[in-house]
Coordinates of C-alpha atoms and ligand atoms in Angstrom, one line a residue:
M1 CA -110.2 -105.6 77.5
S2 CA -108.7 -105.3 73.9
W3 CA -107.9 -108.5 71.9
Q4 CA -107.9 -109.6 68.6
L5 CA -108.8 -113.0 67.5
M6 CA -107.1 -114.6 64.4
L7 CA -108.3 -117.7 63.0
N8 CA -106.7 -118.9 60.0
L9 CA -106.7 -115.4 58.6
H10 CA -104.2 -114.7 56.0
P11 CA -102.4 -118.2 56.6
L12 CA -100.0 -118.0 53.5
L13 CA -98.9 -114.7 54.2
F14 CA -98.7 -115.1 57.7
R15 CA -96.9 -118.5 57.3
Q16 CA -94.3 -117.0 54.8
F17 CA -93.7 -114.0 57.4
L18 CA -93.0 -116.3 59.9
L19 CA -90.6 -118.4 58.2
E20 CA -88.4 -115.4 56.6
M21 CA -88.6 -114.1 60.3
R22 CA -87.4 -116.9 62.2
C23 CA -84.6 -117.2 59.8
Y24 CA -82.9 -114.3 61.3
L25 CA -81.4 -114.0 64.7
G26 CA -78.9 -111.5 64.5
L27 CA -76.5 -112.0 67.2
L28 CA -74.9 -108.4 66.6
A29 CA -75.3 -105.5 64.5
L30 CA -71.6 -105.2 63.7
S31 CA -70.8 -106.3 60.6
A32 CA -67.1 -105.8 60.4
L33 CA -65.3 -109.1 59.4
A34 CA -61.8 -107.9 59.7
I35 CA -61.1 -109.2 63.3
S36 CA -61.2 -112.8 62.8
D37 CA -59.1 -112.9 59.6
G38 CA -56.1 -112.0 62.1
F39 CA -56.4 -115.4 63.6
R40 CA -55.7 -118.9 62.7
L41 CA -58.9 -120.6 61.4
P42 CA -58.7 -124.7 60.8
T43 CA -59.6 -124.6 57.2
S44 CA -58.9 -128.4 56.4
R45 CA -61.8 -130.1 55.5
S46 CA -60.0 -133.2 54.6
F47 CA -61.2 -136.3 56.8
A48 CA -59.4 -136.5 59.7
P49 CA -60.0 -138.2 63.2
L50 CA -58.8 -135.6 65.9
Q51 CA -57.6 -137.5 68.6
S52 CA -58.2 -141.2 70.1
T53 CA -56.3 -141.9 73.2
P54 CA -53.5 -144.3 72.0
K55 CA -53.9 -147.9 73.4
D56 CA -51.2 -147.3 75.8
D57 CA -53.5 -145.1 77.6
L58 CA -56.0 -147.5 78.4
S59 CA -55.2 -147.2 81.9
D60 CA -58.3 -147.2 83.7
P61 CA -58.2 -150.4 86.0
S62 CA -62.3 -150.6 86.2
A63 CA -62.1 -150.8 82.3
S64 CA -63.8 -154.2 82.1
E65 CA -63.0 -154.8 78.5
S66 CA -60.0 -154.5 76.2
L67 CA -60.1 -152.6 73.2
S68 CA -59.9 -155.5 71.0
N69 CA -62.0 -157.7 73.1
Y70 CA -64.7 -155.0 72.8
R71 CA -64.6 -154.8 69.2
A72 CA -65.2 -158.5 68.7
S73 CA -68.1 -158.4 71.4
L74 CA -70.1 -156.0 69.3
P75 CA -73.0 -157.7 67.6
L76 CA -72.4 -156.1 64.1
T77 CA -76.1 -157.2 63.0
R78 CA -79.1 -158.0 64.3
S79 CA -78.8 -161.6 63.7
D80 CA -75.5 -161.5 65.8
S81 CA -77.6 -161.1 69.0
S82 CA -80.4 -162.0 70.7
I83 CA -80.7 -158.3 72.3
E84 CA -82.6 -156.1 69.9
Q85 CA -80.0 -153.8 68.1
K86 CA -80.7 -150.2 67.5
R87 CA -78.4 -147.8 65.8
T88 CA -78.7 -144.4 67.3
V89 CA -77.1 -140.9 67.5
M90 CA -77.0 -139.9 70.8
K91 CA -76.7 -136.0 71.9
F92 CA -75.6 -134.5 75.2
G93 CA -76.1 -131.1 76.3
G94 CA -74.1 -128.6 78.5
S95 CA -76.5 -129.7 81.5
S96 CA -75.5 -133.3 81.1
L97 CA -71.7 -132.6 80.8
A98 CA -71.0 -130.0 83.5
D99 CA -67.9 -131.5 85.1
A100 CA -65.5 -134.3 85.6
S101 CA -68.3 -136.4 87.4
R102 CA -70.8 -135.8 84.7
I103 CA -68.6 -136.4 82.0
D104 CA -67.7 -139.8 83.4
H105 CA -71.5 -140.6 84.2
V106 CA -72.1 -140.0 80.4
A107 CA -69.2 -142.0 79.3
Q108 CA -70.3 -145.1 81.4
L109 CA -74.1 -144.3 80.5
I110 CA -72.8 -144.7 76.9
K111 CA -71.2 -148.1 77.5
S112 CA -74.1 -149.5 79.4
Q113 CA -76.6 -148.2 76.4
I114 CA -73.9 -150.0 74.3
G115 CA -74.5 -153.3 76.2
L116 CA -77.9 -152.6 75.8
G117 CA -78.3 -153.0 72.2
N118 CA -78.5 -149.0 72.1
R119 CA -75.6 -148.6 69.7
P120 CA -74.5 -144.9 68.6
A121 CA -72.6 -144.3 65.4
A122 CA -72.3 -141.0 66.6
V123 CA -72.4 -139.1 70.1
V124 CA -72.6 -135.2 69.7
C125 CA -71.6 -133.3 72.5
S126 CA -72.3 -129.6 73.5
A127 CA -69.7 -127.6 75.2
M128 CA -69.2 -128.3 79.2
G129 CA -72.0 -126.8 81.4
K130 CA -72.3 -122.9 81.0
T131 CA -68.9 -122.8 78.9
T132 CA -70.7 -121.4 76.0
N133 CA -71.9 -118.5 77.9
N134 CA -68.9 -117.9 79.7
L135 CA -67.0 -117.7 76.2
L136 CA -69.5 -115.2 75.3
N137 CA -68.8 -113.4 78.5
A138 CA -65.0 -113.6 77.8
G139 CA -65.6 -111.7 74.4
D140 CA -67.2 -108.9 76.3
F141 CA -64.7 -108.5 78.9
A142 CA -62.1 -108.4 76.2
L143 CA -63.8 -105.4 74.7
E144 CA -63.6 -103.9 78.1
G145 CA -59.8 -104.7 78.3
R146 CA -59.9 -107.9 80.1
V147 CA -58.5 -111.3 78.8
N148 CA -59.2 -114.1 81.2
V149 CA -59.7 -117.6 80.6
D150 CA -58.7 -118.8 83.9
A151 CA -62.0 -120.7 84.7
L152 CA -62.4 -122.3 81.3
R153 CA -58.8 -123.6 81.9
T154 CA -59.4 -125.1 85.1
L155 CA -62.8 -126.8 84.2
H156 CA -61.1 -128.3 81.3
L157 CA -57.6 -129.4 82.7
A158 CA -59.5 -130.4 86.2
T159 CA -61.5 -132.7 84.2
I160 CA -58.6 -134.3 82.3
D161 CA -56.7 -134.6 85.7
E162 CA -59.3 -136.1 87.4
F163 CA -59.1 -139.2 85.1
E164 CA -55.6 -138.9 84.4
L165 CA -56.5 -138.8 80.5
G166 CA -52.8 -138.0 79.6
E167 CA -50.3 -135.5 78.7
H168 CA -51.2 -135.5 74.8
L169 CA -55.0 -134.7 75.4
R170 CA -53.5 -131.7 78.1
T171 CA -51.4 -130.2 75.5
E172 CA -53.9 -130.5 73.0
I173 CA -56.4 -128.8 75.3
N174 CA -53.9 -126.1 76.2
S175 CA -53.1 -125.4 72.8
L176 CA -56.8 -124.6 72.0
L177 CA -56.9 -122.5 75.3
D178 CA -54.0 -120.8 74.2
E179 CA -55.5 -120.2 70.7
L180 CA -58.7 -118.9 72.6
E181 CA -56.6 -116.5 74.6
N182 CA -54.7 -115.0 71.6
M183 CA -57.9 -114.4 70.1
L184 CA -59.6 -112.4 73.0
S185 CA -56.1 -110.7 73.2
G186 CA -56.8 -109.5 69.6
V187 CA -60.5 -108.7 70.3
K188 CA -59.0 -106.3 73.4
L189 CA -56.7 -104.8 70.7
L190 CA -59.1 -104.1 68.1
Q191 CA -62.0 -103.3 70.1
E192 CA -64.0 -105.7 67.5
L193 CA -66.4 -108.8 67.7
S194 CA -68.1 -109.7 64.7
P195 CA -70.4 -112.1 64.3
R196 CA -68.0 -114.3 62.5
S197 CA -65.6 -113.7 65.5
L198 CA -68.1 -114.6 67.7
D199 CA -69.0 -118.1 66.1
M200 CA -65.4 -118.7 66.3
L201 CA -65.0 -117.6 69.9
V202 CA -67.8 -120.1 71.2
S203 CA -66.5 -122.9 69.1
F204 CA -63.7 -123.8 71.5
G205 CA -66.5 -125.0 73.9
E206 CA -67.4 -127.9 71.8
R207 CA -64.1 -128.3 70.4
M208 CA -62.6 -129.2 74.0
S209 CA -65.8 -131.1 75.3
I210 CA -65.4 -133.8 72.3
R211 CA -61.9 -134.4 72.7
I212 CA -62.4 -135.2 76.4
M213 CA -65.2 -137.4 76.0
A214 CA -63.4 -139.4 73.4
A215 CA -60.7 -139.9 75.7
R216 CA -62.4 -140.9 78.6
L217 CA -64.7 -143.4 76.1
N218 CA -61.5 -144.8 75.1
Q219 CA -60.0 -145.0 78.6
I220 CA -63.0 -147.2 79.9
G221 CA -62.6 -149.5 76.8
V222 CA -65.4 -147.8 74.7
P223 CA -63.7 -147.1 71.2
A224 CA -64.1 -143.5 70.1
E225 CA -62.9 -141.1 67.7
A226 CA -63.4 -137.2 68.1
Y227 CA -64.3 -135.3 65.1
D228 CA -64.9 -131.5 64.7
S229 CA -68.1 -131.7 62.8
W230 CA -66.9 -130.1 59.5
N231 CA -64.8 -133.7 59.1
I232 CA -67.8 -135.5 58.9
G233 CA -69.5 -132.9 56.6
M234 CA -71.4 -130.2 58.7
L235 CA -71.4 -127.3 56.3
T236 CA -73.7 -124.4 56.4
D237 CA -74.2 -120.8 54.8
S238 CA -72.3 -118.1 56.1
N239 CA -75.0 -116.9 58.2
F240 CA -72.9 -116.2 61.2
G241 CA -74.7 -116.7 64.5
D242 CA -77.6 -118.7 63.0
A243 CA -76.2 -120.9 59.9
T244 CA -78.5 -123.0 57.8
V245 CA -77.0 -126.5 57.0
L246 CA -76.5 -126.9 53.2
P247 CA -78.7 -129.2 51.4
S248 CA -75.6 -131.0 50.3
A249 CA -74.4 -131.4 53.6
P250 CA -76.7 -134.8 54.6
E251 CA -75.2 -136.8 51.6
T252 CA -71.5 -136.1 52.5
I253 CA -72.5 -137.1 56.2
R254 CA -73.8 -140.2 54.9
K255 CA -71.0 -141.1 52.5
I256 CA -68.5 -140.3 55.2
F257 CA -70.2 -142.5 57.9
A258 CA -70.3 -145.2 55.3
D259 CA -66.9 -145.4 54.0
K260 CA -64.8 -143.4 56.3
I261 CA -65.9 -144.2 59.6
D262 CA -65.2 -147.6 61.5
P263 CA -68.5 -148.9 62.8
N264 CA -67.0 -150.3 65.7
T265 CA -65.8 -146.9 67.3
V266 CA -68.1 -144.2 68.1
A267 CA -67.7 -141.0 66.5
I268 CA -67.7 -137.9 69.1
V269 CA -68.7 -134.9 67.2
T270 CA -69.1 -131.1 67.9
G271 CA -72.5 -130.0 67.8
F272 CA -73.7 -126.6 67.5
I273 CA -70.5 -125.4 65.2
A274 CA -69.8 -126.1 61.5
H275 CA -68.1 -124.6 58.8
D276 CA -69.2 -122.5 55.8
P277 CA -68.0 -123.3 52.4
N278 CA -65.2 -121.0 52.8
G279 CA -63.8 -122.9 55.8
K280 CA -64.8 -120.5 58.2
I281 CA -66.5 -121.6 61.5
T282 CA -70.5 -120.9 62.0
T283 CA -73.2 -121.9 64.6
L284 CA -76.5 -123.2 64.4
G285 CA -77.8 -120.7 66.9
R286 CA -78.1 -121.2 70.7
G287 CA -79.0 -125.0 71.4
G288 CA -77.9 -125.7 67.9
S289 CA -76.2 -129.3 69.1
D290 CA -79.9 -130.9 68.6
L291 CA -79.9 -129.7 65.3
T292 CA -76.4 -131.4 64.7
A293 CA -77.6 -134.6 66.0
T294 CA -80.9 -134.6 64.2
T295 CA -79.2 -133.9 60.8
I296 CA -76.3 -136.8 61.2
G297 CA -79.4 -139.3 62.4
A298 CA -81.3 -138.3 59.4
A299 CA -78.4 -138.2 57.0
C300 CA -77.6 -141.9 58.0
E301 CA -81.3 -143.1 58.4
L302 CA -80.4 -144.4 61.9
D303 CA -83.3 -145.7 63.9
E304 CA -83.6 -143.1 66.8
I305 CA -82.3 -140.1 67.4
Q306 CA -81.7 -139.3 71.2
V307 CA -81.4 -136.3 73.1
W308 CA -80.6 -136.8 76.6
K309 CA -81.1 -133.9 79.2
D310 CA -81.4 -133.4 82.7
V311 CA -85.1 -134.2 82.8
D312 CA -87.3 -137.2 82.1
G313 CA -88.5 -136.0 78.7
I314 CA -90.4 -133.0 77.4
M315 CA -92.7 -131.5 80.5
S316 CA -95.8 -130.5 80.4
C317 CA -94.5 -127.1 81.7
D318 CA -91.3 -125.7 82.6
P319 CA -90.3 -127.7 85.7
R320 CA -88.4 -124.4 87.0
M321 CA -91.7 -122.5 86.8
V322 CA -94.2 -125.5 87.9
P323 CA -92.9 -128.0 90.1
E324 CA -95.8 -130.2 89.2
A325 CA -95.0 -130.5 85.8
V326 CA -95.1 -134.0 84.6
P327 CA -93.3 -135.7 81.3
I328 CA -95.0 -136.3 78.2
S329 CA -94.7 -139.7 76.8
S330 CA -95.1 -138.2 73.2
V331 CA -95.4 -135.5 71.1
S332 CA -95.9 -134.9 67.4
F333 CA -93.1 -133.2 65.5
E334 CA -95.1 -130.1 64.7
E335 CA -95.8 -130.0 68.5
A336 CA -92.2 -130.1 69.5
S337 CA -91.3 -127.5 67.2
E338 CA -94.1 -125.2 68.6
L339 CA -93.1 -125.8 71.9
A340 CA -89.4 -124.8 71.2
Y341 CA -90.4 -121.8 69.1
F342 CA -92.5 -120.7 72.1
G343 CA -90.2 -120.8 74.6
A344 CA -89.4 -124.1 76.0
K345 CA -85.8 -124.3 76.5
V346 CA -85.6 -128.1 76.0
L347 CA -85.1 -128.5 72.3
H348 CA -83.8 -126.2 69.3
P349 CA -87.0 -125.1 67.3
I350 CA -85.5 -126.3 63.8
A351 CA -83.9 -129.5 64.9
M352 CA -87.2 -131.3 64.3
M353 CA -87.0 -130.7 60.5
P354 CA -84.7 -133.4 59.5
A355 CA -86.0 -135.9 61.6
M356 CA -89.4 -135.2 60.1
R357 CA -88.7 -135.5 56.7
K358 CA -87.2 -138.9 57.0
R359 CA -89.6 -139.9 59.8
I360 CA -87.0 -140.7 62.4
P361 CA -88.2 -140.8 65.7
V362 CA -86.4 -138.4 68.4
R363 CA -86.3 -139.6 72.0
V364 CA -85.5 -136.9 74.7
K365 CA -83.9 -138.7 77.6
N366 CA -82.7 -138.3 81.1
S367 CA -79.1 -138.8 81.4
Y368 CA -79.6 -139.0 85.3
N369 CA -82.6 -141.5 85.0
P370 CA -81.9 -143.6 81.9
E371 CA -84.4 -146.1 82.6
H372 CA -87.1 -143.5 81.9
P373 CA -88.5 -143.9 78.5
G374 CA -88.7 -140.2 78.2
T375 CA -90.4 -138.4 75.6
V376 CA -90.8 -140.1 71.9
I377 CA -91.2 -137.5 69.2
K378 CA -92.9 -138.9 66.0
N379 CA -95.9 -138.4 63.9
R380 CA -99.2 -137.1 65.2
E381 CA -101.5 -139.0 67.4
E382 CA -104.8 -138.0 68.3
G383 CA -106.8 -137.5 71.9
R384 CA -105.2 -134.9 73.7
L385 CA -106.9 -131.3 74.6
V386 CA -103.6 -130.1 75.6
T387 CA -100.2 -131.5 75.5
A388 CA -98.3 -128.9 76.9
I389 CA -97.9 -125.3 78.1
T390 CA -94.9 -122.9 77.8
C391 CA -94.1 -119.4 78.0
K392 CA -91.7 -116.3 76.4
R393 CA -91.1 -113.7 79.1
D394 CA -90.2 -110.2 78.9
V395 CA -91.5 -109.5 75.1
Q396 CA -92.7 -106.4 73.5
L397 CA -96.5 -106.0 72.2
I398 CA -96.7 -103.6 69.1
D399 CA -100.0 -102.4 68.0
I400 CA -99.8 -100.8 64.8
S401 CA -102.7 -99.1 63.3
S402 CA -103.1 -97.7 59.9
T403 CA -103.6 -93.8 59.6
R404 CA -104.1 -93.8 56.0
M405 CA -107.0 -95.9 55.4
L406 CA -105.2 -98.3 53.3
G407 CA -106.8 -101.1 51.7
A408 CA -106.0 -104.6 53.9
Y409 CA -103.5 -105.6 51.1
G410 CA -101.8 -102.5 50.8
F411 CA -101.5 -101.9 54.9
L412 CA -100.3 -105.4 55.7
S413 CA -97.7 -105.7 52.8
T414 CA -96.6 -102.2 54.0
V415 CA -95.9 -103.6 57.6
F416 CA -94.3 -106.8 56.3
T417 CA -91.9 -105.0 54.1
A418 CA -90.8 -103.0 57.2
F419 CA -90.2 -106.1 59.1
E420 CA -88.4 -108.0 56.0
K421 CA -86.2 -104.7 55.6
N422 CA -85.3 -104.5 59.4
K423 CA -84.9 -108.3 59.6
L424 CA -87.2 -108.5 62.5
S425 CA -88.7 -111.8 64.0
V426 CA -92.3 -112.0 64.9
D427 CA -93.4 -114.6 67.3
V428 CA -97.2 -113.8 67.5
L429 CA -99.3 -111.8 65.2
A430 CA -102.8 -111.0 65.2
S431 CA -104.8 -108.5 62.3
S432 CA -107.7 -106.9 61.4
E433 CA -108.1 -105.0 58.3
V434 CA -106.3 -101.8 59.6
S435 CA -104.3 -103.0 62.5
V436 CA -101.7 -105.5 63.4
S437 CA -100.8 -106.5 67.0
L438 CA -97.8 -108.6 67.3
T439 CA -95.0 -109.4 69.5
L440 CA -91.3 -108.9 69.5
D441 CA -88.9 -110.6 71.9
K442 CA -86.2 -109.1 73.7
K443 CA -83.5 -109.2 71.3
H444 CA -85.5 -107.8 68.6
S445 CA -87.1 -104.8 70.9
V446 CA -87.8 -101.6 69.1
Y447 CA -84.8 -100.4 71.2
S448 CA -82.4 -102.5 69.6
G449 CA -81.2 -99.9 66.9
H450 CA -83.5 -101.2 63.7
S451 CA -85.9 -98.3 62.2
L452 CA -89.5 -99.9 62.1
C453 CA -91.3 -97.0 64.0
D454 CA -89.5 -94.8 61.4
D455 CA -90.5 -96.9 58.5
L456 CA -94.0 -97.3 59.4
R457 CA -94.5 -93.5 60.7
E458 CA -95.9 -92.4 57.6
V459 CA -98.6 -95.0 57.0
A460 CA -99.6 -96.1 60.7
D461 CA -99.7 -95.3 64.6
V462 CA -97.1 -97.5 66.3
K463 CA -97.6 -98.2 70.2
V464 CA -95.2 -100.2 72.3
K465 CA -96.1 -102.0 75.3
N466 CA -93.4 -103.6 77.5
N467 CA -93.1 -106.3 79.9
K468 CA -95.3 -108.6 78.3
A469 CA -95.2 -112.3 78.1
I470 CA -96.7 -115.0 75.6
I471 CA -98.1 -118.0 77.1
T472 CA -98.8 -120.9 74.5
L473 CA -100.4 -124.0 74.7
I474 CA -99.7 -126.9 72.5
A475 CA -103.4 -128.3 72.0
D476 CA -105.7 -130.0 70.0
V477 CA -106.9 -126.7 67.9
T478 CA -109.8 -128.6 66.6
R479 CA -111.3 -128.4 70.0
S480 CA -110.3 -124.7 70.7
S481 CA -113.5 -123.8 72.0
E482 CA -113.0 -126.4 75.2
V483 CA -109.7 -125.0 75.4
L484 CA -110.5 -121.4 75.2
A485 CA -113.8 -121.7 77.7
T486 CA -111.5 -123.3 80.4
V487 CA -108.6 -120.5 80.0
F488 CA -111.0 -117.5 79.8
Q489 CA -112.7 -118.9 83.1
V490 CA -109.7 -119.4 84.8
F491 CA -108.2 -116.1 83.7
M492 CA -111.5 -114.1 84.8
R493 CA -111.5 -115.9 88.2
Q494 CA -107.8 -114.6 88.7
G495 CA -108.5 -111.6 87.1
I496 CA -105.8 -112.0 84.5
E497 CA -106.4 -109.9 81.2
V498 CA -105.6 -111.1 78.1
E499 CA -104.3 -108.4 75.8
M500 CA -104.0 -110.5 72.7
L501 CA -105.0 -113.8 71.4
S502 CA -103.7 -116.0 68.3
Q503 CA -104.0 -119.4 67.0
G504 CA -101.2 -120.1 65.0
A505 CA -101.0 -121.5 61.2
S506 CA -99.6 -124.9 62.4
K507 CA -103.1 -126.0 64.0
V508 CA -101.4 -126.9 67.3
N509 CA -100.9 -123.5 69.3
I510 CA -103.0 -121.1 70.8
S511 CA -101.2 -118.3 72.5
F512 CA -102.2 -115.5 74.8
I513 CA -100.3 -112.3 75.5
V514 CA -100.8 -111.2 79.3
K515 CA -98.7 -109.0 81.8
D516 CA -95.3 -110.4 82.5
D517 CA -95.8 -110.3 86.0
E518 CA -98.9 -112.4 86.1
V519 CA -97.5 -115.3 84.0
V520 CA -96.3 -117.3 86.5
D521 CA -99.9 -117.4 88.4
A522 CA -101.3 -117.8 84.9
I523 CA -99.8 -120.8 84.0
T524 CA -99.8 -122.4 87.6
F525 CA -103.5 -122.2 87.4
L526 CA -103.7 -123.2 83.7
H527 CA -101.5 -126.3 84.6
A528 CA -103.6 -127.2 87.6
C529 CA -106.5 -127.3 85.2
F530 CA -105.1 -129.5 82.1
F531 CA -102.8 -131.7 83.8
E532 CA -103.4 -132.2 87.8
D533 CA -107.3 -132.5 88.0
N534 CA -106.9 -129.6 90.3
C535 CA -108.7 -126.9 88.6
L536 CA -110.4 -123.8 90.1
I537 CA -113.3 -124.1 87.7
E538 CA -115.5 -127.1 86.8
M539 CA -113.8 -128.8 83.5
P540 CA -115.8 -130.8 80.9
C541 CA -115.3 -134.5 81.4
P542 CA -112.3 -135.9 79.7
S543 CA -113.2 -137.7 76.6
P544 CA -112.2 -141.7 76.4
E545 CA -108.9 -140.5 74.5
E546 CA -107.8 -138.1 77.0
E547 CA -108.2 -140.6 79.6
Y548 CA -106.0 -143.2 78.3
A549 CA -103.4 -140.5 76.9
R550 CA -103.4 -139.5 80.5
D551 CA -103.3 -143.0 82.1
F552 CA -100.4 -143.8 79.5
Q553 CA -98.1 -140.7 80.7
P554 CA -95.5 -142.4 82.7
Ligands
LIG1 N1 -91.1 -128.1 78.6 C1 -90.0 -128.4 79.2 N2 -89.8 -129.6 79.2 C2 -88.5 -130.1 79.9 N3 -87.7 -129.2 80.0 C3 -88.0 -128.0 79.9 C4 -89.1 -127.4 79.8 N4 -89.1 -126.2 79.8 C5 -88.0 -125.7 80.0 N5 -87.2 -127.0 80.5 C6 -85.7 -126.8 80.9 O1 -85.0 -127.1 79.7 C7 -83.8 -127.6 80.7 C8 -83.1 -128.7 79.4 O2 -82.5 -127.8 78.5 P1 -81.1 -127.3 78.5 O3 -80.4 -126.9 79.9 O4 -80.8 -126.2 77.3 O5 -80.2 -128.6 78.3 P2 -79.2 -129.1 77.5 O6 -78.0 -128.0 78.0 O7 -78.8 -130.5 77.9 O8 -79.4 -128.9 76.0 C9 -84.4 -128.4 81.7 O9 -83.5 -128.7 82.9 C10 -85.6 -127.7 82.1 O10 -85.6 -127.1 83.5
LIG2 N1 -73.3 -125.3 73.5 C1 -74.4 -124.2 72.5 C2 -75.1 -125.5 71.9 C3 -76.0 -126.3 72.7 O1 -76.9 -127.1 71.7 O2 -75.8 -126.2 73.8 P1 -77.0 -127.4 74.7 O3 -76.9 -128.4 74.2 O4 -76.2 -127.1 76.4 O5 -78.2 -126.4 75.1 C4 -75.0 -123.5 73.6 O6 -75.1 -123.2 74.5 O7 -76.1 -122.9 72.9

């Protein structure tokens, strides 16, 4: 067994390194930007609500309130009502907006939540269902010479028709789809799809979903207005595919919500997409709608940021991998970020940052089961040995050993420089004086066209091992001996070999590298020990705090 333990080794260097590496996603290596110049980009950044179904369209017989009655009935301050009023931002992801019936379900949910005192200043929507993936596929097909947006047209127009949302909206969505089709024809012709063009391509999903959601809300009596996020101040840098929100954006957002948005209407805002300072469309990285929501929630200092999913909150493990996974009642901001970095698809990795800075709780709730309290993400609470288990599959393990006997400082700095040059993101890292082992995920694999191996050849032997997986325990690492004892006993019993081990600088994660084909077994056995009282080996007795934490789980 060859594994190396990194406990607080070079913490500053390691942290800095991770931060810098994580900043880069790099959707494509192509840098040509010419293509999107040929297309119409919405450049106006003036404040402009996009669409609000006219009052004439309040045709739904099920609507229980007229618009004006609704407005009059809204309690504007806490003292107006005996119901406690909570000002929130709600985010609904693709999994909650898959089709017409899901859009309707979410609209009705928003309406009933308002009745319960949970009043969204903004609702952030992702694209419907798998629309973002379908748009990316449409881009690939266009490069192969095929332009087809039929499935996307059917999904969006069928939703409009299902609720008879009106000709005005139909025309608006049709013209977005026509614009999309023209763009794809351009891709086909020019055989070019740069990161900037990709951002414009995927933006159509969110731009359509918000208009449909706003129309349905208006139709059932909830006044709503649709906004492309740049119209409420979401500005980023020009790092297409993985843009960073500009430091000035929160203040702009705050002012727009304070001065220009009627507090009695719900702003329906596109998640995931933004504008750069030149008015070009950018994206915040996959799953970036969570970040849109936390940015708005923090900017407006709302009471709670709610991320609505199709599961009862953050679970102890991916429920698709371990059906026995249970929801966790609360996690810290740090734990939630680490979970996201290490593969839990449930939240965007940096979405926690704005909320953490302003100490605004983020709640993950289930749109299919709104009564369930979900998971609240807030400041750290002590008491649990392991909070959750997650994994990243299909990663490469790279062993880099010095051939020149450079001093540790010189060797590590050469290695880190090579990573910086190639803009490579590292997930897990362990080092000794003359060797470094680390993992790269698939999109940064050594076969993806960068020159890492060549750059290091002079000073090191580089061995690449494929088909590995990272298992990460979000745990109380002040009790790492207890965690490690259980993990190694389980793995020994099952014959699972740990190829590398690393304890993160954030003090909440312990990661193990194992063979990819052993990962499901490994996680299932660990979950049985830490969450199900069904361990293969004898576990130490839980502390009173652990028993409390376990009993407290819904
Ligand atoms: N630890 C976890 N906790 C909760 N859900 C998880 C976890 N790991 C993976 N998932 C999966 O993430 C899915 C929700 O994420 P996603 O589909 O991206 O939602 P959305 O489209 O609403 O943003 C869940 O359906 C669940 O299967
Ligand atoms: N639609 C974008 C943004 C997003 O956040 O989506 P979701 O909320 O469905 O994960 C994506 O698929 O990446």
